[in-house]
Short mmCIF file of C-alpha atoms and ligand atoms in Angstrom, two decimals:
data_model
loop_
_atom_site.label_atom_id
_atom_site.label_comp_id
_atom_site.label_asym_id
_atom_site.label_seq_id
_atom_site.Cartn_x
_atom_site.Cartn_y
_atom_site.Cartn_z
CA UNK A 1400 113.46 100.26 90.21
CA UNK A 1401 110.51 100.84 87.92
CA UNK A 1402 108.29 103.47 89.53
CA UNK A 1403 105.17 104.38 87.59
CA UNK A 1404 102.60 107.01 88.41
CA UNK A 1405 99.33 105.84 86.89
CA UNK A 1406 97.39 109.03 86.35
CA UNK A 1407 93.90 109.90 85.22
CA UNK A 1408 90.54 111.23 86.37
CA UNK A 1409 88.12 109.26 88.59
CA UNK A 1410 86.76 106.37 86.56
CA UNK A 1411 89.64 106.34 84.06
CA UNK A 1412 90.46 102.70 84.86
CA UNK A 1413 93.53 103.10 87.05
CA UNK A 1414 92.58 100.32 89.47
CA UNK A 1415 91.76 97.80 86.75
CA UNK A 1416 94.91 98.48 84.78
CA UNK A 1417 97.10 98.50 87.91
CA UNK A 1418 96.17 94.87 88.56
CA UNK A 1419 97.54 93.91 85.15
CA UNK A 1420 100.68 96.00 85.43
CA UNK A 1421 101.70 94.55 88.78
CA UNK A 1422 101.31 91.05 87.41
CA UNK A 1423 103.35 91.76 84.30
CA UNK A 1424 106.19 93.69 85.95
CA UNK A 1425 106.21 92.40 89.54
CA UNK A 1426 105.47 95.78 91.04
CA UNK A 1427 103.76 96.79 94.27
CA UNK A 1428 100.38 98.46 93.75
CA UNK A 1429 99.95 101.43 96.02
CA UNK A 1430 96.47 102.97 95.75
CA UNK A 1431 95.90 105.76 98.25
CA UNK A 1432 92.13 105.38 97.78
CA UNK A 1433 92.38 101.65 98.63
CA UNK A 1434 94.50 102.33 101.72
CA UNK A 1435 92.02 104.93 102.94
CA UNK A 1436 89.10 102.56 102.32
CA UNK A 1437 90.89 99.77 104.23
CA UNK A 1438 91.33 102.18 107.14
CA UNK A 1439 87.66 103.14 107.03
CA UNK A 1440 86.73 99.47 107.14
CA UNK A 1441 89.12 98.83 110.02
CA UNK A 1442 87.67 101.85 111.84
CA UNK A 1443 91.07 103.42 112.47
CA UNK A 1444 91.60 107.05 113.37
CA UNK A 1445 93.03 107.68 109.90
CA UNK A 1446 89.97 106.04 108.36
CA UNK A 1447 87.60 108.24 110.30
CA UNK A 1448 89.45 111.36 109.21
CA UNK A 1449 89.71 110.26 105.56
CA UNK A 1450 86.01 109.36 105.40
CA UNK A 1451 84.95 112.88 106.34
CA UNK A 1452 86.64 114.14 103.14
CA UNK A 1453 86.07 111.20 100.79
CA UNK A 1454 82.32 111.04 101.26
CA UNK A 1455 82.09 114.62 100.02
CA UNK A 1456 84.44 114.05 97.09
CA UNK A 1457 87.14 116.25 98.62
CA UNK A 1458 90.83 115.45 98.92
CA UNK A 1459 92.24 114.18 102.19
CA UNK A 1460 94.75 116.83 103.43
CA UNK A 1461 98.24 116.61 101.92
CA UNK A 1462 100.17 116.09 105.17
CA UNK A 1463 98.00 113.12 106.17
CA UNK A 1464 98.16 111.57 102.69
CA UNK A 1465 101.91 112.07 102.28
CA UNK A 1466 102.72 110.52 105.67
CA UNK A 1467 100.50 107.56 104.92
CA UNK A 1468 102.11 107.07 101.49
CA UNK A 1469 105.63 107.17 102.95
CA UNK A 1470 104.86 104.51 105.51
CA UNK A 1471 103.27 102.27 102.84
CA UNK A 1472 106.37 102.54 100.64
CA UNK A 1473 108.62 101.68 103.59
CA UNK A 1474 106.73 98.40 104.05
CA UNK A 1475 108.05 97.25 100.64
CA UNK A 1476 111.52 98.75 100.53
CA UNK A 1477 113.09 95.92 98.56
CA UNK A 1478 110.50 95.67 95.80
CA UNK A 1479 111.13 95.88 92.03
CA UNK A 1480 109.18 99.13 92.03
CA UNK A 1481 105.77 100.69 92.54
CA UNK A 1482 102.63 101.65 90.72
CA UNK A 1483 101.34 104.78 92.38
CA UNK A 1484 97.58 104.89 91.76
CA UNK A 1485 95.72 107.98 92.93
CA UNK A 1486 98.92 109.66 94.13
CA UNK A 1487 100.24 112.33 93.67
CA UNK A 1488 96.99 114.25 93.35
CA UNK A 1489 98.35 117.73 94.14
CA UNK A 1490 101.51 119.65 93.30
CA UNK A 1491 102.61 119.44 96.96
CA UNK A 1492 102.23 115.65 96.87
CA UNK A 1493 104.30 115.42 93.67
CA UNK A 1494 107.09 117.47 95.25
CA UNK A 1495 107.02 115.40 98.44
CA UNK A 1496 107.16 112.16 96.44
CA UNK A 1497 110.26 113.29 94.52
CA UNK A 1498 112.01 114.31 97.72
CA UNK A 1499 111.09 111.09 99.47
CA UNK A 1500 112.15 108.81 96.60
CA UNK A 1501 115.47 110.65 96.40
CA UNK A 1502 116.17 109.65 100.00
CA UNK A 1503 115.72 106.04 98.85
CA UNK A 1504 118.08 106.65 95.90
CA UNK A 1505 115.34 106.17 93.36
CA UNK A 1506 112.87 108.29 91.36
CA UNK A 1507 109.68 108.23 89.31
CA UNK A 1508 110.40 106.55 85.97
CA UNK A 1509 107.30 107.82 84.15
CA UNK A 1510 103.80 109.09 84.54
CA UNK A 1511 101.36 107.13 82.38
CA UNK A 1512 98.17 109.13 81.99
CA UNK A 1513 94.89 107.52 80.96
CA UNK A 1514 92.93 110.06 78.95
CA UNK A 1515 89.13 109.75 78.99
CA UNK A 1516 86.62 112.53 78.37
CA UNK A 1517 84.21 113.68 81.04
CA UNK A 1518 80.92 112.28 79.67
CA UNK A 1519 82.40 108.79 79.41
CA UNK A 1520 83.74 109.08 82.99
CA UNK A 1521 80.32 109.95 84.37
CA UNK A 1522 78.81 106.95 82.58
CA UNK A 1523 81.47 104.60 83.97
CA UNK A 1524 81.12 105.91 87.53
CA UNK A 1525 77.35 105.55 87.36
CA UNK A 1526 77.79 101.90 86.34
CA UNK A 1527 80.45 101.30 88.97
CA UNK A 1528 78.11 102.69 91.65
CA UNK A 1529 75.82 99.70 91.09
CA UNK A 1530 78.53 97.28 92.17
CA UNK A 1531 81.20 99.17 94.15
CA UNK A 1532 79.18 100.04 97.23
CA UNK A 1533 81.26 103.22 97.38
CA UNK A 1534 79.51 106.20 98.98
CA UNK A 1535 81.39 108.56 96.68
CA UNK A 1536 80.13 106.75 93.56
CA UNK A 1537 76.47 106.81 94.57
CA UNK A 1538 75.72 110.52 94.43
CA UNK A 1539 75.97 112.50 91.13
CA UNK A 1540 76.82 115.66 93.09
CA UNK A 1541 79.78 113.94 94.74
CA UNK A 1542 80.94 112.58 91.36
CA UNK A 1543 80.73 116.10 89.91
CA UNK A 1544 82.73 117.39 92.86
CA UNK A 1545 85.45 114.75 92.35
CA UNK A 1546 85.75 115.63 88.68
CA UNK A 1547 85.99 119.32 89.58
CA UNK A 1548 88.67 118.66 92.22
CA UNK A 1549 90.51 116.62 89.60
CA UNK A 1550 90.38 119.44 87.05
CA UNK A 1551 91.42 122.12 89.57
CA UNK A 1552 93.99 120.40 91.76
CA UNK A 1553 95.10 117.17 90.13
CA UNK A 1554 95.26 117.90 86.39
CA UNK A 1555 98.06 120.47 87.00
CA UNK A 1556 100.29 117.64 88.29
CA UNK A 1557 100.64 116.71 84.61
CA UNK A 1558 102.87 119.72 83.95
CA UNK A 1559 105.09 118.76 86.89
CA UNK A 1560 106.04 115.52 85.09
CA UNK A 1561 106.00 117.10 81.63
CA UNK A 1562 108.70 119.48 82.84
CA UNK A 1563 110.79 116.41 83.72
CA UNK A 1564 110.03 114.75 80.35
CA UNK A 1565 108.28 111.91 82.15
CA UNK A 1566 104.72 112.36 80.93
CA UNK A 1567 103.21 109.76 78.59
CA UNK A 1568 99.59 110.06 77.42
CA UNK A 1569 97.64 106.84 76.92
CA UNK A 1570 94.29 106.69 75.14
CA UNK A 1571 91.91 105.41 77.86
CA UNK A 1572 89.03 104.60 75.50
CA UNK A 1573 88.60 101.06 74.20
CA UNK A 1574 88.50 97.55 75.63
CA UNK A 1575 90.32 96.82 78.88
CA UNK A 1576 92.71 94.54 76.95
CA UNK A 1577 93.43 97.17 74.32
CA UNK A 1578 94.31 99.73 76.98
CA UNK A 1579 96.51 97.19 78.81
CA UNK A 1580 98.41 96.60 75.56
CA UNK A 1581 99.00 100.33 75.16
CA UNK A 1582 100.34 100.55 78.71
CA UNK A 1583 102.64 97.53 78.23
CA UNK A 1584 103.95 98.99 74.97
CA UNK A 1585 104.69 102.31 76.67
CA UNK A 1586 106.53 100.65 79.57
CA UNK A 1587 108.46 98.27 77.30
CA UNK A 1588 109.77 101.18 75.28
CA UNK A 1589 111.08 103.09 78.31
P1 ADP B 2832 88.82 107.74 92.16
O1 ADP B 2832 90.10 107.92 91.40
O2 ADP B 2832 87.85 106.83 91.51
O3 ADP B 2832 88.19 109.04 92.59
P2 ADP B 2832 90.28 106.81 94.54
O4 ADP B 2832 89.99 105.50 95.13
O5 ADP B 2832 91.61 107.02 93.92
O6 ADP B 2832 89.11 107.00 93.51
O7 ADP B 2832 90.07 107.96 95.63
C1 ADP B 2832 88.89 108.07 96.39
C2 ADP B 2832 88.99 109.27 97.34
O8 ADP B 2832 90.08 109.06 98.27
C3 ADP B 2832 89.30 110.63 96.71
O9 ADP B 2832 88.13 111.26 96.21
C4 ADP B 2832 89.92 111.37 97.91
O10 ADP B 2832 88.93 111.81 98.81
C5 ADP B 2832 90.73 110.29 98.60
N1 ADP B 2832 92.12 110.25 98.08
C6 ADP B 2832 92.68 109.23 97.38
N2 ADP B 2832 93.95 109.52 97.05
C7 ADP B 2832 94.20 110.76 97.55
C8 ADP B 2832 95.32 111.65 97.52
N3 ADP B 2832 96.46 111.31 96.89
N4 ADP B 2832 95.21 112.85 98.14
C9 ADP B 2832 94.09 113.20 98.76
N5 ADP B 2832 93.00 112.45 98.81
C10 ADP B 2832 93.03 111.23 98.22
#
């Protein structure tokens, strides 16, 4: 299996690039943000809970997120692999993912990290707000909160994969095509 963690701050381009990676490598795209948003739309209990955190730019609690992720993976047990987009976002989530994948006799192949500086991220999120209809894109205070949560809780996940020699930095600045080419090149040389 080819299991990629696509990593990067809010607005780094994970969703856009995931679409291209799944097409090229036949992987399942698993975006925790997308699953939460689908649950909000479907007015499920999980959606209601997730919304109360997401609208403020906070993380949904680890136990809820980890359980949700596990059940999503189990829906596609026989796939060629996964792109994890927006997960793991905390050290506890990274640990849980390793443990869970081990029970399926597989593991994370690599973390590909899109690197984009903060000013550029804010610009991109402001533009996305005009089309996404996402509550968490619309308010600059919520965007600031998401970036702060990223820096405090999510950025440290990088060292978790560095310690396993699985971390690969990708320059996230440039055209969408240029960044896709960098990602393909990184995966093809694994
Ligand atoms: P972005 O990367 O642009 O912030 P996402 O769609 O990945 O957007 O996530 C949107 C929101 O969903 C997050 O701000 C958070 O509230 C929630 N969320 C998504 N993934 C996770 C996760 N792995 N753990 C906790 N909360 C999550």
